[in-house]
Coordinates of N, CA and C in Angstrom, one line a residue:
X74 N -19.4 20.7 -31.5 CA -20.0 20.3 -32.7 C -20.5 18.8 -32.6
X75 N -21.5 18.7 -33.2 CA -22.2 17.5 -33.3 C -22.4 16.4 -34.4
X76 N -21.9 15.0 -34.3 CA -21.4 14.6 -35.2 C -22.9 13.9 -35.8
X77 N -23.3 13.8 -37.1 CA -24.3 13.6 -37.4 C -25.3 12.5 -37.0
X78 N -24.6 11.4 -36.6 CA -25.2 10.5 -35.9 C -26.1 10.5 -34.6
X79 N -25.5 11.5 -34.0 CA -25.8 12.3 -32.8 C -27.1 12.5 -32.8
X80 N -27.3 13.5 -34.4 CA -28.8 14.2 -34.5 C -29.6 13.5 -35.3
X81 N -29.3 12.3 -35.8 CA -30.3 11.7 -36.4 C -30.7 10.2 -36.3
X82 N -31.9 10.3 -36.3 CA -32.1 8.6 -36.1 C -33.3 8.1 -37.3
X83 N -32.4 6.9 -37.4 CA -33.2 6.1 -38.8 C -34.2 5.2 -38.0
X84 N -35.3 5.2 -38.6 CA -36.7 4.3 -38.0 C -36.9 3.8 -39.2
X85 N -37.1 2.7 -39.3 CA -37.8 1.8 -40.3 C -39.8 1.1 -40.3
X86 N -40.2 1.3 -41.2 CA -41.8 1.3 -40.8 C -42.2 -0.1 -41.6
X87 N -43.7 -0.8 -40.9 CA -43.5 -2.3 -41.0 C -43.8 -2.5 -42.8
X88 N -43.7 -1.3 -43.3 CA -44.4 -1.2 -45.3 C -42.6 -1.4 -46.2
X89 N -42.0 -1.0 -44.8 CA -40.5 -1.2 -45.3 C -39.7 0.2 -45.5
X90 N -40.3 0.8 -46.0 CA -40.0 2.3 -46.1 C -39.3 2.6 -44.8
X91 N -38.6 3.9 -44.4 CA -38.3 4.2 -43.6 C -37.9 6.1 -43.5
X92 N -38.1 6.8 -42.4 CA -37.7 8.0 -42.0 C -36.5 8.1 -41.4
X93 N -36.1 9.6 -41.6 CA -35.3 9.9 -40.2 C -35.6 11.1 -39.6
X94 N -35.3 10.2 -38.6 CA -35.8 11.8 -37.3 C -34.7 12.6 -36.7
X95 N -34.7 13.8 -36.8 CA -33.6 14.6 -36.3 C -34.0 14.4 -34.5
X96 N -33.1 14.0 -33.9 CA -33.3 13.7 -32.5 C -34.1 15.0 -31.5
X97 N -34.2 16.1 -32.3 CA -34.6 17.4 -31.0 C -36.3 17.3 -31.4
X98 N -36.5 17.0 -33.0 CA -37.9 16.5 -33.1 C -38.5 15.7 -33.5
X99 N -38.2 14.4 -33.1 CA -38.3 13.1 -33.0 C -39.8 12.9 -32.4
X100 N -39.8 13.5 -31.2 CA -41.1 13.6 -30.2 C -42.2 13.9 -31.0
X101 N -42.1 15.0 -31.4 CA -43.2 16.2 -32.1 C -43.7 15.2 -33.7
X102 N -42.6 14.7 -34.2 CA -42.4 13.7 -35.3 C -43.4 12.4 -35.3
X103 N -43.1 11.8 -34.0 CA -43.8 10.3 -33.7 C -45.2 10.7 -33.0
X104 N -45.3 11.9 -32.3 CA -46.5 11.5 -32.2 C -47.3 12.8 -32.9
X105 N -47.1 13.1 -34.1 CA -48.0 13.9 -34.9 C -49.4 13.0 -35.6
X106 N -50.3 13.8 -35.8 CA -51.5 12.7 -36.2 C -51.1 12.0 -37.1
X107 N -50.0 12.4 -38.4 CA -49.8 11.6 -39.4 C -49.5 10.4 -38.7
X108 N -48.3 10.3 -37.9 CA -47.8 8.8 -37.3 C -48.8 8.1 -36.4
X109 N -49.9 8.7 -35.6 CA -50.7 8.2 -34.9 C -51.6 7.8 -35.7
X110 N -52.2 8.4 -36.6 CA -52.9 7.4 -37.3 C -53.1 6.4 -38.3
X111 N -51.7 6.1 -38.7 CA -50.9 5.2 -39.2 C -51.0 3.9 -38.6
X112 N -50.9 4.1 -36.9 CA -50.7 3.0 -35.9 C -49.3 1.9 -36.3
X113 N -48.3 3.1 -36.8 CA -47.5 1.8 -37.0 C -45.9 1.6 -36.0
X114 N -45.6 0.7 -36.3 CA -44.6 0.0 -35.3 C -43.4 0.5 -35.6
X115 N -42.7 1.7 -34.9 CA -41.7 1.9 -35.6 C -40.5 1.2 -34.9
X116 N -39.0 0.9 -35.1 CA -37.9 -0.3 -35.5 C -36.8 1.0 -35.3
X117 N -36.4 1.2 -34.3 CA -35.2 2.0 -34.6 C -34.5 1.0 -35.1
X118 N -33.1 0.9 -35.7 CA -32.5 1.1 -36.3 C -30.9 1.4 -36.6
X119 N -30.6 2.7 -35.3 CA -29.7 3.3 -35.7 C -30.0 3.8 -34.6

């Protein structure tokens, strides 16, 4: 069992707002067009 931390990671974005990415699609997450064409700098966090 997997303790939640494990599967998720908090990214913070430079507008201040922030996501979390479940670690197995994190990949698929960051570089989907939405995030690519944002161009923004993401800050793990966590």
């Amino acid at each position: 069992m997997y303790h939640a931390e494990e599967l998720i990671e908090v990214y913070t974005l430079k507008d201040g707002n922030f996501i979390l990415c479940n670690t197995y699609h994190k990949g698929d997450i960051l570089e989907s067009p939405y995030f690519k064409g944002l161009k923004i700098e993401l800050k793990k966090i966590l």
